[in-house]
Amino acid sequence: MDKPDERKRHGRAVPVVGGLAIMAAYILALKLRGIGGNLYEAMLPVGLVLAVGVVDDARPVSARAKLIAQCVAAWLLLRATGFSLGELPVPGVEGGLPLGALDTAVTVFVIVGVVNALNLSDGADGLAGGHVLIALSVFLFVAQAAGRETEVLLIVGLMSCVVGFLVVNARHPMLARAHVFLGDAGALALGVLLCWFAIHLSRGAKPAMPPVLLLYAVALPLLDMATVSVRRVLQGASPMRPDRTHLHHILCLKGLSVELSVPLLWALNALIALCGLMLWRMGASQGVLLLGWIGILVGKMLWMRVWEEVDAPEAADERREA
């Protein structure tokens, strides 16, 4: 159960078994339909973060311990898939800049960043689940365009489970407050699964997408995490320090309700993802895509005035930090 405190303002204890329900439903659906593909590659890393998340949901685990577990899970995912980022995309540089011995470390950094970003976005009813749906929609478009039938079925199956969860998590006319939360277990496990889909669709002799498209698929959670981390560092605090300065907190502090702020953030994330897809389909190189994403990040930091301290949103009594 997730109980309210000085950072969690949901007003009552709420079960945090949403992630477990999603994973159980997904596994059962795949078994009944006889669909698997190469998904077994993600079983061990997903199982690891799921276990750590379950423990953390029951009894808080230190940020350092969770970070170590995520790094191990990312390394296991790379070992299982045989994938790593071999070069850093740079506009105008054929093939990009070789990463050499740093390829595994950089890839682990990206995976851990995506997993953490999704987990940190789970701070308002339905927000993280909606971001997962947007990322899966990007991968679904890619898989369909490339004729990857097995991947399409795997993605649609997971999307169906997430939609089922959002029915009892996201606010809508028939639901005033979430009946269940995703929990660290669900956010971490879904983050690893998103990374596996990105890896699976971007590897091989005929990749269906460039790896950098992952940054657009989960753009807003990554952009928000980067902004908050930089702000904390500029204030002399640890980037892992919990607070209530994420974008969803700030919108609620400005007077927007959860019912308004969450769909607004979904729409913004979907817009950025759509821009990434359009640039890619128009033939933009990975270097140009990466440069565009960095440009959005810089713009967000300037707009959010990252060098200034954000007042604690004490009056926002309906929001929670994951």
mmCIF file of C-alpha atoms in Angstrom:
data_model
loop_
_atom_site.group_PDB
_atom_site.id
_atom_site.type_symbol
_atom_site.label_atom_id
_atom_site.label_comp_id
_atom_site.label_asym_id
_atom_site.label_seq_id
_atom_site.Cartn_x
_atom_site.Cartn_y
_atom_site.Cartn_z
ATOM 1 C CA MET A 1 0.000 0.000 0.000
ATOM 2 C CA ASP A 2 1.189 3.499 -0.845
ATOM 3 C CA LYS A 3 0.439 5.761 2.107
ATOM 4 C CA PRO A 4 0.288 9.573 1.855
ATOM 5 C CA ASP A 5 3.088 11.662 3.370
ATOM 6 C CA GLU A 6 4.695 15.070 2.894
ATOM 7 C CA ARG A 7 5.366 14.302 -0.795
ATOM 8 C CA LYS A 8 2.487 11.951 -1.564
ATOM 9 C CA ARG A 9 -0.805 13.802 -1.478
ATOM 10 C CA HIS A 10 -3.299 11.168 -2.613
ATOM 11 C CA GLY A 11 -5.182 11.334 0.703
ATOM 12 C CA ARG A 12 -5.499 7.606 1.421
ATOM 13 C CA ALA A 13 -3.567 4.376 1.192
ATOM 14 C CA VAL A 14 -3.673 2.958 -2.339
ATOM 15 C CA PRO A 15 -2.541 -0.511 -3.524
ATOM 16 C CA VAL A 16 0.637 -0.464 -5.625
ATOM 17 C CA VAL A 17 0.067 -3.732 -7.474
ATOM 18 C CA GLY A 18 -0.758 -2.246 -10.879
ATOM 19 C CA GLY A 19 2.602 -3.212 -12.344
ATOM 20 C CA LEU A 20 2.315 -6.768 -11.096
ATOM 21 C CA ALA A 21 -1.168 -7.017 -12.606
ATOM 22 C CA ILE A 22 0.081 -5.743 -15.965
ATOM 23 C CA MET A 23 2.980 -8.215 -16.038
ATOM 24 C CA ALA A 24 0.777 -11.144 -14.964
ATOM 25 C CA ALA A 25 -1.874 -10.324 -17.571
ATOM 26 C CA TYR A 26 0.757 -9.889 -20.279
ATOM 27 C CA ILE A 27 2.458 -13.204 -19.562
ATOM 28 C CA LEU A 28 -0.895 -15.003 -19.425
ATOM 29 C CA ALA A 29 -2.039 -13.460 -22.717
ATOM 30 C CA LEU A 30 1.187 -14.418 -24.482
ATOM 31 C CA LYS A 31 1.007 -17.972 -23.160
ATOM 32 C CA LEU A 32 -2.623 -18.389 -24.234
ATOM 33 C CA ARG A 33 -1.884 -17.031 -27.716
ATOM 34 C CA GLY A 34 1.420 -18.879 -28.054
ATOM 35 C CA ILE A 35 3.330 -15.676 -28.830
ATOM 36 C CA GLY A 36 6.890 -15.194 -27.663
ATOM 37 C CA GLY A 37 9.406 -14.215 -30.285
ATOM 38 C CA ASN A 38 12.647 -13.153 -28.625
ATOM 39 C CA LEU A 39 10.921 -11.738 -25.574
ATOM 40 C CA TYR A 40 12.723 -14.313 -23.424
ATOM 41 C CA GLU A 41 15.762 -12.018 -23.719
ATOM 42 C CA ALA A 42 14.028 -9.546 -21.408
ATOM 43 C CA MET A 43 12.840 -12.071 -18.813
ATOM 44 C CA LEU A 44 15.827 -11.904 -16.459
ATOM 45 C CA PRO A 45 16.332 -8.113 -16.448
ATOM 46 C CA VAL A 46 12.576 -7.496 -16.150
ATOM 47 C CA GLY A 47 12.380 -10.060 -13.352
ATOM 48 C CA LEU A 48 15.241 -8.362 -11.509
ATOM 49 C CA VAL A 49 13.770 -4.844 -11.542
ATOM 50 C CA LEU A 50 10.307 -6.244 -10.845
ATOM 51 C CA ALA A 51 11.612 -7.971 -7.711
ATOM 52 C CA VAL A 52 13.487 -4.867 -6.561
ATOM 53 C CA GLY A 53 10.384 -2.776 -7.215
ATOM 54 C CA VAL A 54 8.162 -5.101 -5.196
ATOM 55 C CA VAL A 55 10.555 -4.847 -2.250
ATOM 56 C CA ASP A 56 10.733 -1.062 -2.628
ATOM 57 C CA ASP A 57 6.945 -0.755 -2.744
ATOM 58 C CA ALA A 58 6.704 -2.742 0.506
ATOM 59 C CA ARG A 59 9.710 -1.247 2.303
ATOM 60 C CA PRO A 60 11.650 1.655 0.730
ATOM 61 C CA VAL A 61 14.985 0.696 -0.839
ATOM 62 C CA SER A 62 17.780 3.279 -1.048
ATOM 63 C CA ALA A 63 18.179 5.155 -4.324
ATOM 64 C CA ARG A 64 21.719 3.822 -4.650
ATOM 65 C CA ALA A 65 20.612 0.198 -4.290
ATOM 66 C CA LYS A 66 17.894 0.681 -6.912
ATOM 67 C CA LEU A 67 20.374 2.345 -9.251
ATOM 68 C CA ILE A 68 22.780 -0.575 -8.929
ATOM 69 C CA ALA A 69 19.960 -3.037 -9.650
ATOM 70 C CA GLN A 70 18.962 -1.045 -12.731
ATOM 71 C CA CYS A 71 22.555 -1.013 -13.994
ATOM 72 C CA VAL A 72 22.769 -4.781 -13.550
ATOM 73 C CA ALA A 73 19.437 -5.249 -15.333
ATOM 74 C CA ALA A 74 20.601 -3.042 -18.215
ATOM 75 C CA TRP A 75 23.844 -5.032 -18.499
ATOM 76 C CA LEU A 76 21.880 -8.305 -18.495
ATOM 77 C CA LEU A 77 19.651 -6.953 -21.254
ATOM 78 C CA LEU A 78 22.692 -6.102 -23.365
ATOM 79 C CA ARG A 79 24.221 -9.511 -22.734
ATOM 80 C CA ALA A 80 20.998 -11.246 -23.764
ATOM 81 C CA THR A 81 20.487 -9.190 -26.918
ATOM 82 C CA GLY A 82 24.117 -8.729 -27.933
ATOM 83 C CA PHE A 83 23.353 -5.064 -28.549
ATOM 84 C CA SER A 84 25.318 -1.926 -27.788
ATOM 85 C CA LEU A 85 25.524 1.598 -29.182
ATOM 86 C CA GLY A 86 28.653 1.527 -31.313
ATOM 87 C CA GLU A 87 28.775 5.206 -32.191
ATOM 88 C CA LEU A 88 27.498 8.608 -31.121
ATOM 89 C CA PRO A 89 25.361 10.179 -33.878
ATOM 90 C CA VAL A 90 26.758 13.515 -35.057
ATOM 91 C CA PRO A 91 25.243 15.590 -37.884
ATOM 92 C CA GLY A 92 27.472 15.543 -40.944
ATOM 93 C CA VAL A 93 29.688 12.728 -39.671
ATOM 94 C CA GLU A 94 29.267 9.502 -41.622
ATOM 95 C CA GLY A 95 28.534 6.705 -39.160
ATOM 96 C CA GLY A 96 28.940 9.003 -36.156
ATOM 97 C CA LEU A 97 31.751 9.067 -33.604
ATOM 98 C CA PRO A 98 32.900 5.571 -32.537
ATOM 99 C CA LEU A 99 32.390 4.937 -28.840
ATOM 100 C CA GLY A 100 34.940 2.142 -28.706
ATOM 101 C CA ALA A 101 35.394 0.752 -25.208
ATOM 102 C CA LEU A 102 32.664 3.070 -23.904
ATOM 103 C CA ASP A 103 29.889 1.488 -25.968
ATOM 104 C CA THR A 104 28.522 -0.748 -23.198
ATOM 105 C CA ALA A 105 28.754 1.954 -20.530
ATOM 106 C CA VAL A 106 26.944 4.496 -22.715
ATOM 107 C CA THR A 107 24.214 2.004 -23.608
ATOM 108 C CA VAL A 108 23.705 1.070 -19.959
ATOM 109 C CA PHE A 109 23.491 4.792 -19.146
ATOM 110 C CA VAL A 110 20.753 5.291 -21.751
ATOM 111 C CA ILE A 111 18.732 2.285 -20.565
ATOM 112 C CA VAL A 112 18.980 3.294 -16.911
ATOM 113 C CA GLY A 113 17.984 6.823 -17.880
ATOM 114 C CA VAL A 114 14.847 5.630 -19.671
ATOM 115 C CA VAL A 115 13.872 3.308 -16.817
ATOM 116 C CA ASN A 116 14.378 6.030 -14.201
ATOM 117 C CA ALA A 117 12.602 8.668 -16.260
ATOM 118 C CA LEU A 118 9.491 6.518 -16.567
ATOM 119 C CA ASN A 119 9.551 5.731 -12.857
ATOM 120 C CA LEU A 120 9.875 9.413 -11.938
ATOM 121 C CA SER A 121 6.968 10.316 -14.221
ATOM 122 C CA ASP A 122 4.655 8.157 -12.103
ATOM 123 C CA GLY A 123 3.658 11.129 -9.972
ATOM 124 C CA ALA A 124 0.063 11.773 -11.052
ATOM 125 C CA ASP A 125 -2.841 9.428 -11.722
ATOM 126 C CA GLY A 126 -2.407 7.838 -15.152
ATOM 127 C CA LEU A 127 0.641 9.857 -16.213
ATOM 128 C CA ALA A 128 3.250 7.086 -16.472
ATOM 129 C CA GLY A 129 0.794 4.621 -18.001
ATOM 130 C CA GLY A 130 -0.109 7.123 -20.691
ATOM 131 C CA HIS A 131 3.549 7.744 -21.474
ATOM 132 C CA VAL A 132 4.042 3.985 -21.864
ATOM 133 C CA LEU A 133 1.133 3.836 -24.315
ATOM 134 C CA ILE A 134 2.646 6.655 -26.371
ATOM 135 C CA ALA A 135 6.019 4.901 -26.555
ATOM 136 C CA LEU A 136 4.364 1.613 -27.499
ATOM 137 C CA SER A 137 2.385 3.429 -30.201
ATOM 138 C CA VAL A 138 5.658 4.644 -31.711
ATOM 139 C CA PHE A 139 7.050 1.112 -31.696
ATOM 140 C CA LEU A 140 3.787 -0.243 -33.118
ATOM 141 C CA PHE A 141 4.011 2.168 -36.055
ATOM 142 C CA VAL A 142 7.613 1.145 -36.650
ATOM 143 C CA ALA A 143 6.861 -2.579 -36.436
ATOM 144 C CA GLN A 144 3.876 -2.344 -38.771
ATOM 145 C CA ALA A 145 5.823 -0.286 -41.303
ATOM 146 C CA ALA A 146 8.600 -2.886 -41.276
ATOM 147 C CA GLY A 147 6.225 -5.852 -41.522
ATOM 148 C CA ARG A 148 7.292 -7.288 -38.153
ATOM 149 C CA GLU A 149 4.178 -9.329 -37.381
ATOM 150 C CA THR A 150 5.431 -10.960 -34.163
ATOM 151 C CA GLU A 151 6.569 -7.637 -32.742
ATOM 152 C CA VAL A 152 3.195 -6.096 -33.630
ATOM 153 C CA LEU A 153 1.411 -8.801 -31.619
ATOM 154 C CA LEU A 154 3.802 -8.388 -28.668
ATOM 155 C CA ILE A 155 3.307 -4.625 -28.637
ATOM 156 C CA VAL A 156 -0.476 -4.761 -29.020
ATOM 157 C CA GLY A 157 -0.656 -7.312 -26.203
ATOM 158 C CA LEU A 158 1.241 -5.041 -23.823
ATOM 159 C CA MET A 159 -0.791 -2.011 -24.911
ATOM 160 C CA SER A 160 -3.990 -3.872 -24.085
ATOM 161 C CA CYS A 161 -2.732 -4.664 -20.571
ATOM 162 C CA VAL A 162 -1.712 -1.031 -19.990
ATOM 163 C CA VAL A 163 -5.097 0.233 -21.202
ATOM 164 C CA GLY A 164 -6.792 -2.134 -18.766
ATOM 165 C CA PHE A 165 -4.657 -0.714 -15.971
ATOM 166 C CA LEU A 166 -5.422 2.893 -16.938
ATOM 167 C CA VAL A 167 -9.146 2.211 -16.565
ATOM 168 C CA VAL A 168 -8.596 2.010 -12.788
ATOM 169 C CA ASN A 169 -5.616 4.387 -12.583
ATOM 170 C CA ALA A 170 -6.219 7.417 -14.813
ATOM 171 C CA ARG A 171 -8.911 9.890 -13.849
ATOM 172 C CA HIS A 172 -12.007 9.998 -16.053
ATOM 173 C CA PRO A 173 -15.729 10.761 -15.613
ATOM 174 C CA MET A 174 -16.268 7.410 -13.885
ATOM 175 C CA LEU A 175 -13.140 7.542 -11.713
ATOM 176 C CA ALA A 176 -12.429 10.492 -9.415
ATOM 177 C CA ARG A 177 -9.191 9.036 -8.036
ATOM 178 C CA ALA A 178 -6.927 6.118 -8.875
ATOM 179 C CA HIS A 179 -7.947 2.798 -7.352
ATOM 180 C CA VAL A 180 -4.484 1.311 -7.868
ATOM 181 C CA PHE A 181 -1.000 2.670 -8.550
ATOM 182 C CA LEU A 182 1.620 1.366 -10.951
ATOM 183 C CA GLY A 183 4.248 1.128 -8.236
ATOM 184 C CA ASP A 184 8.003 1.062 -8.658
ATOM 185 C CA ALA A 185 7.738 -2.575 -9.725
ATOM 186 C CA GLY A 186 5.527 -1.729 -12.671
ATOM 187 C CA ALA A 187 7.326 1.437 -13.737
ATOM 188 C CA LEU A 188 10.752 -0.219 -13.688
ATOM 189 C CA ALA A 189 9.572 -3.385 -15.452
ATOM 190 C CA LEU A 190 7.748 -1.423 -18.177
ATOM 191 C CA GLY A 191 10.816 0.766 -18.637
ATOM 192 C CA VAL A 192 13.001 -2.268 -19.277
ATOM 193 C CA LEU A 193 10.418 -3.693 -21.683
ATOM 194 C CA LEU A 194 10.339 -0.429 -23.648
ATOM 195 C CA CYS A 195 14.125 -0.575 -23.947
ATOM 196 C CA TRP A 196 13.928 -4.178 -25.156
ATOM 197 C CA PHE A 197 11.425 -3.233 -27.867
ATOM 198 C CA ALA A 198 13.687 -0.364 -28.949
ATOM 199 C CA ILE A 199 16.717 -2.662 -29.063
ATOM 200 C CA HIS A 200 14.843 -5.411 -30.878
ATOM 201 C CA LEU A 201 13.545 -3.045 -33.553
ATOM 202 C CA SER A 202 16.879 -1.292 -34.101
ATOM 203 C CA ARG A 203 19.266 -4.247 -34.375
ATOM 204 C CA GLY A 204 20.081 -6.717 -37.101
ATOM 205 C CA ALA A 205 20.992 -6.454 -40.767
ATOM 206 C CA LYS A 206 17.751 -4.606 -41.551
ATOM 207 C CA PRO A 207 16.836 -2.531 -38.497
ATOM 208 C CA ALA A 208 13.287 -1.226 -38.415
ATOM 209 C CA MET A 209 14.248 2.033 -36.682
ATOM 210 C CA PRO A 210 17.284 4.004 -35.515
ATOM 211 C CA PRO A 211 18.120 3.655 -31.797
ATOM 212 C CA VAL A 212 17.845 7.422 -31.262
ATOM 213 C CA LEU A 213 14.099 7.203 -31.908
ATOM 214 C CA LEU A 214 13.767 5.816 -28.372
ATOM 215 C CA LEU A 215 14.550 9.315 -27.055
ATOM 216 C CA TYR A 216 11.473 10.624 -28.861
ATOM 217 C CA ALA A 217 9.271 7.698 -27.818
ATOM 218 C CA VAL A 218 9.774 8.554 -24.126
ATOM 219 C CA ALA A 219 10.687 12.196 -24.688
ATOM 220 C CA LEU A 220 8.817 14.045 -21.968
ATOM 221 C CA PRO A 221 9.819 11.756 -19.063
ATOM 222 C CA LEU A 222 13.477 12.014 -20.162
ATOM 223 C CA LEU A 223 13.328 15.777 -20.671
ATOM 224 C CA ASP A 224 11.679 16.291 -17.289
ATOM 225 C CA MET A 225 14.152 14.052 -15.471
ATOM 226 C CA ALA A 226 17.097 15.879 -17.054
ATOM 227 C CA THR A 227 15.665 19.288 -16.132
ATOM 228 C CA VAL A 228 14.954 18.314 -12.528
ATOM 229 C CA SER A 229 18.380 16.684 -12.121
ATOM 230 C CA VAL A 230 20.199 19.761 -13.446
ATOM 231 C CA ARG A 231 18.163 22.041 -11.170
ATOM 232 C CA ARG A 232 19.056 19.918 -8.132
ATOM 233 C CA VAL A 233 22.754 19.925 -9.008
ATOM 234 C CA LEU A 234 22.742 23.709 -9.497
ATOM 235 C CA GLN A 235 21.231 23.996 -6.019
ATOM 236 C CA GLY A 236 24.033 21.861 -4.598
ATOM 237 C CA ALA A 237 21.791 18.868 -3.966
ATOM 238 C CA SER A 238 22.000 15.273 -5.128
ATOM 239 C CA PRO A 239 20.297 14.652 -8.494
ATOM 240 C CA MET A 240 18.595 11.680 -6.830
ATOM 241 C CA ARG A 241 17.049 13.788 -4.062
ATOM 242 C CA PRO A 242 13.254 13.383 -4.062
ATOM 243 C CA ASP A 243 11.188 16.552 -4.292
ATOM 244 C CA ARG A 244 8.072 17.970 -5.938
ATOM 245 C CA THR A 245 9.574 19.951 -8.801
ATOM 246 C CA HIS A 246 8.637 17.701 -11.728
ATOM 247 C CA LEU A 247 6.575 19.199 -14.514
ATOM 248 C CA HIS A 248 3.340 17.595 -13.334
ATOM 249 C CA HIS A 249 3.892 19.075 -9.867
ATOM 250 C CA ILE A 250 4.568 22.536 -11.280
ATOM 251 C CA LEU A 251 1.450 22.470 -13.459
ATOM 252 C CA CYS A 252 -0.654 21.554 -10.450
ATOM 253 C CA LEU A 253 1.041 24.311 -8.429
ATOM 254 C CA LYS A 254 0.012 26.753 -11.165
ATOM 255 C CA GLY A 255 -3.603 25.762 -10.640
ATOM 256 C CA LEU A 256 -4.178 22.968 -13.169
ATOM 257 C CA SER A 257 -6.021 19.939 -11.848
ATOM 258 C CA VAL A 258 -4.792 16.393 -12.367
ATOM 259 C CA GLU A 259 -7.702 15.902 -14.771
ATOM 260 C CA LEU A 260 -6.274 18.692 -16.963
ATOM 261 C CA SER A 261 -2.522 18.444 -16.441
ATOM 262 C CA VAL A 262 -2.160 14.727 -17.177
ATOM 263 C CA PRO A 263 -3.890 14.807 -20.621
ATOM 264 C CA LEU A 264 -1.922 17.974 -21.405
ATOM 265 C CA LEU A 265 1.361 16.207 -20.679
ATOM 266 C CA TRP A 266 0.250 13.161 -22.662
ATOM 267 C CA ALA A 267 -0.497 15.411 -25.629
ATOM 268 C CA LEU A 268 2.850 17.193 -25.361
ATOM 269 C CA ASN A 269 4.714 13.887 -25.188
ATOM 270 C CA ALA A 270 2.758 12.526 -28.163
ATOM 271 C CA LEU A 271 3.535 15.679 -30.150
ATOM 272 C CA ILE A 272 7.269 15.338 -29.571
ATOM 273 C CA ALA A 273 7.115 11.633 -30.469
ATOM 274 C CA LEU A 274 5.205 12.462 -33.647
ATOM 275 C CA CYS A 275 7.821 15.070 -34.598
ATOM 276 C CA GLY A 276 10.548 12.467 -34.163
ATOM 277 C CA LEU A 277 8.666 9.975 -36.332
ATOM 278 C CA MET A 278 8.078 12.570 -39.035
ATOM 279 C CA LEU A 279 11.726 13.655 -39.097
ATOM 280 C CA TRP A 280 12.836 10.030 -39.353
ATOM 281 C CA ARG A 281 10.369 9.201 -42.132
ATOM 282 C CA MET A 282 11.506 12.289 -44.034
ATOM 283 C CA GLY A 283 15.048 10.922 -44.032
ATOM 284 C CA ALA A 284 16.671 12.800 -41.144
ATOM 285 C CA SER A 285 19.907 11.173 -39.985
ATOM 286 C CA GLN A 286 20.435 9.945 -36.455
ATOM 287 C CA GLY A 287 22.717 12.915 -35.867
ATOM 288 C CA VAL A 288 19.994 15.362 -36.856
ATOM 289 C CA LEU A 289 17.446 13.514 -34.701
ATOM 290 C CA LEU A 290 19.766 13.632 -31.688
ATOM 291 C CA LEU A 291 20.544 17.306 -32.263
ATOM 292 C CA GLY A 292 16.823 18.083 -32.487
ATOM 293 C CA TRP A 293 16.149 16.265 -29.215
ATOM 294 C CA ILE A 294 18.977 18.132 -27.480
ATOM 295 C CA GLY A 295 17.528 21.378 -28.830
ATOM 296 C CA ILE A 296 14.166 20.538 -27.243
ATOM 297 C CA LEU A 297 15.942 19.774 -23.956
ATOM 298 C CA VAL A 298 17.792 23.094 -23.953
ATOM 299 C CA GLY A 299 14.581 24.931 -24.812
ATOM 300 C CA LYS A 300 12.723 23.221 -21.966
ATOM 301 C CA MET A 301 15.463 24.090 -19.473
ATOM 302 C CA LEU A 302 15.402 27.738 -20.525
ATOM 303 C CA TRP A 303 11.605 27.860 -20.408
ATOM 304 C CA MET A 304 11.579 26.207 -16.965
ATOM 305 C CA ARG A 305 14.350 28.600 -15.790
ATOM 306 C CA VAL A 306 16.322 25.655 -14.476
ATOM 307 C CA TRP A 307 18.708 27.924 -12.564
ATOM 308 C CA GLU A 308 15.904 29.124 -10.297
ATOM 309 C CA GLU A 309 14.523 27.296 -7.287
ATOM 310 C CA VAL A 310 10.944 26.060 -7.491
ATOM 311 C CA ASP A 311 8.688 26.763 -4.534
ATOM 312 C CA ALA A 312 7.433 23.588 -2.906
ATOM 313 C CA PRO A 313 3.848 23.019 -4.043
ATOM 314 C CA GLU A 314 2.456 22.562 -0.537
ATOM 315 C CA ALA A 315 -1.025 23.559 -1.560
ATOM 316 C CA ALA A 316 -1.316 20.873 -4.217
ATOM 317 C CA ASP A 317 -3.130 18.268 -2.177
ATOM 318 C CA GLU A 318 -4.010 15.822 -4.904
ATOM 319 C CA ARG A 319 -0.618 15.030 -6.361
ATOM 320 C CA ARG A 320 1.905 12.389 -5.422
ATOM 321 C CA GLU A 321 5.528 11.614 -6.162
ATOM 322 C CA ALA A 322 6.255 8.016 -7.195
#
